[in-house]
PDB file of C-alpha atoms in Angstrom:
ATOM      1  CA  UNK A1438      12.883  12.946  -9.390  1.00 85.00           C
ATOM      2  CA  UNK A1439      12.378   9.567 -10.158  1.00 90.00           C
ATOM      3  CA  UNK A1440       9.321   8.557  -8.069  1.00 94.00           C
ATOM      4  CA  UNK A1441      11.570   5.324  -6.639  1.00 93.00           C
ATOM      5  CA  UNK A1442      14.393   7.491  -6.024  1.00 95.00           C
ATOM      6  CA  UNK A1443      12.102  10.423  -3.904  1.00 96.00           C
ATOM      7  CA  UNK A1444      10.476   7.425  -1.924  1.00 95.00           C
ATOM      8  CA  UNK A1445      13.788   5.874  -1.210  1.00 95.00           C
ATOM      9  CA  UNK A1446      15.154   8.705   0.021  1.00 96.00           C
ATOM     10  CA  UNK A1447      12.007   9.683   1.926  1.00 96.00           C
ATOM     11  CA  UNK A1448      12.706   6.128   3.668  1.00 95.00           C
ATOM     12  CA  UNK A1449      16.051   6.583   4.782  1.00 95.00           C
ATOM     13  CA  UNK A1450      14.728   9.714   6.663  1.00 96.00           C
ATOM     14  CA  UNK A1451      11.904   8.462   8.236  1.00 95.00           C
ATOM     15  CA  UNK A1452      13.671   5.088   9.096  1.00 94.00           C
ATOM     16  CA  UNK A1453      16.807   6.898  10.617  1.00 94.00           C
ATOM     17  CA  UNK A1454      15.952  10.297  11.506  1.00 94.00           C
ATOM     18  CA  UNK A1455      17.398  11.841  14.947  1.00 93.00           C
ATOM     19  CA  UNK A1456      15.738  15.106  15.416  1.00 95.00           C
ATOM     20  CA  UNK A1457      14.088  15.772  11.637  1.00 96.00           C
ATOM     21  CA  UNK A1458      10.880  13.846  10.855  1.00 96.00           C
ATOM     22  CA  UNK A1459       8.788  13.798   7.409  1.00 97.00           C
ATOM     23  CA  UNK A1460       5.775  15.555   7.959  1.00 97.00           C
ATOM     24  CA  UNK A1461       3.873  15.027   4.337  1.00 96.00           C
ATOM     25  CA  UNK A1462       5.466  13.645   1.488  1.00 95.00           C
ATOM     26  CA  UNK A1463       2.817  14.208  -0.773  1.00 94.00           C
ATOM     27  CA  UNK A1464       2.038  17.297  -0.636  1.00 95.00           C
ATOM     28  CA  UNK A1465       1.733  19.543  -4.576  1.00 94.00           C
ATOM     29  CA  UNK A1466       1.954  22.881  -3.789  1.00 93.00           C
ATOM     30  CA  UNK A1467       2.417  25.803  -6.118  1.00 92.00           C
ATOM     31  CA  UNK A1468       6.000  27.404  -6.622  1.00 85.00           C
ATOM     32  CA  UNK A1469       7.293  30.382  -8.109  1.00 87.00           C
ATOM     33  CA  UNK A1470      10.391  29.875 -10.043  1.00 83.00           C
ATOM     34  CA  UNK A1471      11.663  33.771 -11.288  1.00 85.00           C
ATOM     35  CA  UNK A1472      13.245  33.711 -14.438  1.00 85.00           C
ATOM     36  CA  UNK A1473      15.163  36.755 -15.836  1.00 88.00           C
ATOM     37  CA  UNK A1474      12.260  37.359 -18.297  1.00 91.00           C
ATOM     38  CA  UNK A1475       9.298  36.558 -16.781  1.00 92.00           C
ATOM     39  CA  UNK A1476       8.005  34.626 -13.572  1.00 91.00           C
ATOM     40  CA  UNK A1477       6.553  30.778 -14.004  1.00 89.00           C
ATOM     41  CA  UNK A1478       4.470  29.187 -11.618  1.00 90.00           C
ATOM     42  CA  UNK A1479       4.720  25.269 -11.084  1.00 86.00           C
ATOM     43  CA  UNK A1480       2.767  22.839  -9.039  1.00 91.00           C
ATOM     44  CA  UNK A1481       4.682  20.396  -7.691  1.00 90.00           C
ATOM     45  CA  UNK A1482       5.591  17.791  -5.090  1.00 95.00           C
ATOM     46  CA  UNK A1483       6.473  19.289  -2.072  1.00 96.00           C
ATOM     47  CA  UNK A1484       8.789  17.140   1.056  1.00 97.00           C
ATOM     48  CA  UNK A1485       7.774  18.382   4.443  1.00 97.00           C
ATOM     49  CA  UNK A1486      10.330  18.157   7.319  1.00 97.00           C
ATOM     50  CA  UNK A1487       9.587  19.414  10.635  1.00 97.00           C
ATOM     51  CA  UNK A1488      12.142  19.501  13.530  1.00 96.00           C
ATOM     52  CA  UNK A1489      10.433  17.417  16.346  1.00 95.00           C
ATOM     53  CA  UNK A1490      13.317  18.288  18.948  1.00 94.00           C
ATOM     54  CA  UNK A1491      15.316  21.800  19.323  1.00 94.00           C
ATOM     55  CA  UNK A1492      18.597  21.585  17.708  1.00 92.00           C
ATOM     56  CA  UNK A1493      20.715  24.725  17.509  1.00 88.00           C
ATOM     57  CA  UNK A1494      19.268  27.491  16.433  1.00 88.00           C
ATOM     58  CA  UNK A1495      15.962  25.468  15.048  1.00 91.00           C
ATOM     59  CA  UNK A1496      13.200  25.335  17.501  1.00 95.00           C
ATOM     60  CA  UNK A1497      10.996  22.360  17.792  1.00 96.00           C
ATOM     61  CA  UNK A1498       7.792  22.640  15.470  1.00 95.00           C
ATOM     62  CA  UNK A1499      10.086  24.688  12.908  1.00 96.00           C
ATOM     63  CA  UNK A1500       8.994  23.308   8.884  1.00 97.00           C
ATOM     64  CA  UNK A1501      10.454  23.243   6.106  1.00 96.00           C
ATOM     65  CA  UNK A1502       9.100  22.948   2.540  1.00 96.00           C
ATOM     66  CA  UNK A1503      11.303  21.328   0.077  1.00 96.00           C
ATOM     67  CA  UNK A1504       9.708  21.591  -3.720  1.00 94.00           C
ATOM     68  CA  UNK A1505      10.434  17.919  -6.027  1.00 94.00           C
ATOM     69  CA  UNK A1506      12.234  21.059  -8.257  1.00 91.00           C
ATOM     70  CA  UNK A1507      15.191  22.010  -5.560  1.00 94.00           C
ATOM     71  CA  UNK A1508      15.516  18.441  -4.991  1.00 96.00           C
ATOM     72  CA  UNK A1509      15.862  17.798  -8.714  1.00 95.00           C
ATOM     73  CA  UNK A1510      18.599  20.353  -9.010  1.00 95.00           C
ATOM     74  CA  UNK A1511      20.030  18.959  -5.995  1.00 97.00           C
ATOM     75  CA  UNK A1512      20.257  15.890  -7.877  1.00 96.00           C
ATOM     76  CA  UNK A1513      22.113  16.806 -10.583  1.00 96.00           C
ATOM     77  CA  UNK A1514      24.425  18.756  -8.575  1.00 97.00           C
ATOM     78  CA  UNK A1515      24.945  15.576  -6.720  1.00 96.00           C
ATOM     79  CA  UNK A1516      25.461  13.277 -10.050  1.00 96.00           C
ATOM     80  CA  UNK A1517      27.642  16.127 -11.127  1.00 96.00           C
ATOM     81  CA  UNK A1518      30.190  16.334  -7.777  1.00 95.00           C
ATOM     82  CA  UNK A1519      30.161  12.321  -7.459  1.00 94.00           C
ATOM     83  CA  UNK A1520      30.972  10.052  -9.834  1.00 94.00           C
ATOM     84  CA  UNK A1521      30.516   6.687  -7.455  1.00 95.00           C
ATOM     85  CA  UNK A1522      26.946   8.262  -6.844  1.00 95.00           C
ATOM     86  CA  UNK A1523      26.025   9.029 -10.590  1.00 94.00           C
ATOM     87  CA  UNK A1524      26.845   5.197 -11.088  1.00 94.00           C
ATOM     88  CA  UNK A1525      24.675   3.720  -8.171  1.00 92.00           C
ATOM     89  CA  UNK A1526      21.692   5.665  -9.152  1.00 92.00           C
ATOM     90  CA  UNK A1527      21.971   4.445 -12.815  1.00 91.00           C
ATOM     91  CA  UNK A1528      21.596   0.912 -11.493  1.00 91.00           C
ATOM     92  CA  UNK A1529      18.627   1.300  -8.880  1.00 90.00           C
ATOM     93  CA  UNK A1530      17.306   3.710  -7.272  1.00 89.00           C
ATOM     94  CA  UNK A1531      17.513   0.900  -3.837  1.00 90.00           C
ATOM     95  CA  UNK A1532      21.277   1.904  -3.989  1.00 92.00           C
ATOM     96  CA  UNK A1533      20.540   5.544  -2.738  1.00 93.00           C
ATOM     97  CA  UNK A1534      22.362   5.649   0.945  1.00 93.00           C
ATOM     98  CA  UNK A1535      21.094   7.199   3.892  1.00 93.00           C
ATOM     99  CA  UNK A1536      24.215  10.033   3.354  1.00 95.00           C
ATOM    100  CA  UNK A1537      22.676  10.226  -0.478  1.00 96.00           C
ATOM    101  CA  UNK A1538      19.549  11.804   1.285  1.00 96.00           C
ATOM    102  CA  UNK A1539      21.513  13.825   3.727  1.00 96.00           C
ATOM    103  CA  UNK A1540      23.498  15.705   0.848  1.00 97.00           C
ATOM    104  CA  UNK A1541      20.160  15.827  -1.399  1.00 97.00           C
ATOM    105  CA  UNK A1542      18.702  17.372   1.450  1.00 97.00           C
ATOM    106  CA  UNK A1543      21.349  19.644   2.086  1.00 97.00           C
ATOM    107  CA  UNK A1544      21.969  20.622  -1.597  1.00 97.00           C
ATOM    108  CA  UNK A1545      18.310  21.812  -1.999  1.00 97.00           C
ATOM    109  CA  UNK A1546      18.315  23.482   0.711  1.00 96.00           C
ATOM    110  CA  UNK A1547      21.585  25.443   0.681  1.00 96.00           C
ATOM    111  CA  UNK A1548      23.026  24.094   4.171  1.00 94.00           C
ATOM    112  CA  UNK A1549      20.279  25.361   6.255  1.00 94.00           C
ATOM    113  CA  UNK A1550      18.674  21.782   6.878  1.00 95.00           C
ATOM    114  CA  UNK A1551      21.109  19.332   8.388  1.00 94.00           C
ATOM    115  CA  UNK A1552      19.468  15.739   8.719  1.00 94.00           C
ATOM    116  CA  UNK A1553      21.926  14.093  10.683  1.00 93.00           C
ATOM    117  CA  UNK A1554      20.658  10.678   9.979  1.00 92.00           C
ATOM    118  CA  UNK A1555      21.803   7.404  12.007  1.00 88.00           C
ATOM    119  CA  UNK A1556      22.132   5.253  10.272  1.00 75.00           C
ATOM    120  CA  UNK A1557      21.258   1.778  11.903  1.00 70.00           C
ATOM    121  CA  UNK A1558      23.935  -1.226  11.761  1.00 65.00           C
ATOM    122  CA  UNK A1559      22.315  -4.369  10.428  1.00 61.00           C
ATOM    123  CA  UNK A1560      22.192  -6.668  12.927  1.00 58.00           C
ATOM    124  CA  UNK A1561      22.270 -10.239  12.166  1.00 53.00           C
ATOM    125  CA  UNK A1562      21.808 -12.899  14.911  1.00 58.00           C
ATOM    126  CA  UNK A1563      23.818 -16.286  14.700  1.00 56.00           C
ATOM    127  CA  UNK A1564      21.909 -19.496  15.067  1.00 57.00           C
ATOM    128  CA  UNK A1565      24.033 -22.115  14.932  1.00 53.00           C
ATOM    129  CA  UNK A1566      21.515 -24.597  14.742  1.00 56.00           C
ATOM    130  CA  UNK A1567      20.390 -23.293  11.294  1.00 51.00           C
ATOM    131  CA  UNK A1568      23.872 -24.308   9.478  1.00 47.00           C
TER     132      UNK A1568
END
């Protein structure tokens, strides 16, 4: 996953969180990838999320480690499923939305983690003297 895309996803999670927070976005950890004929060990960036409020069956303090490898697979799946997403991401990482971040995390965790991000409306104050 491109660093800019990863950073944009982390930004959306931090900015719009409702019950899950980003604990660490720069953790490098060794992961095991099982193949049909061998087992590979891979050191990759890992996104660490933690529930800071209880929600459903998840208690406060529950943590999830999501390796970048799983995020990459989720991103590839979302690109195949959503043509508009694919076109937006080709332009630039800044076109990644909070809903896209939710979808990537849900796919990467096989539906276990639902971020339920709260998108904040953009507030623009109207100043008639400025015109």
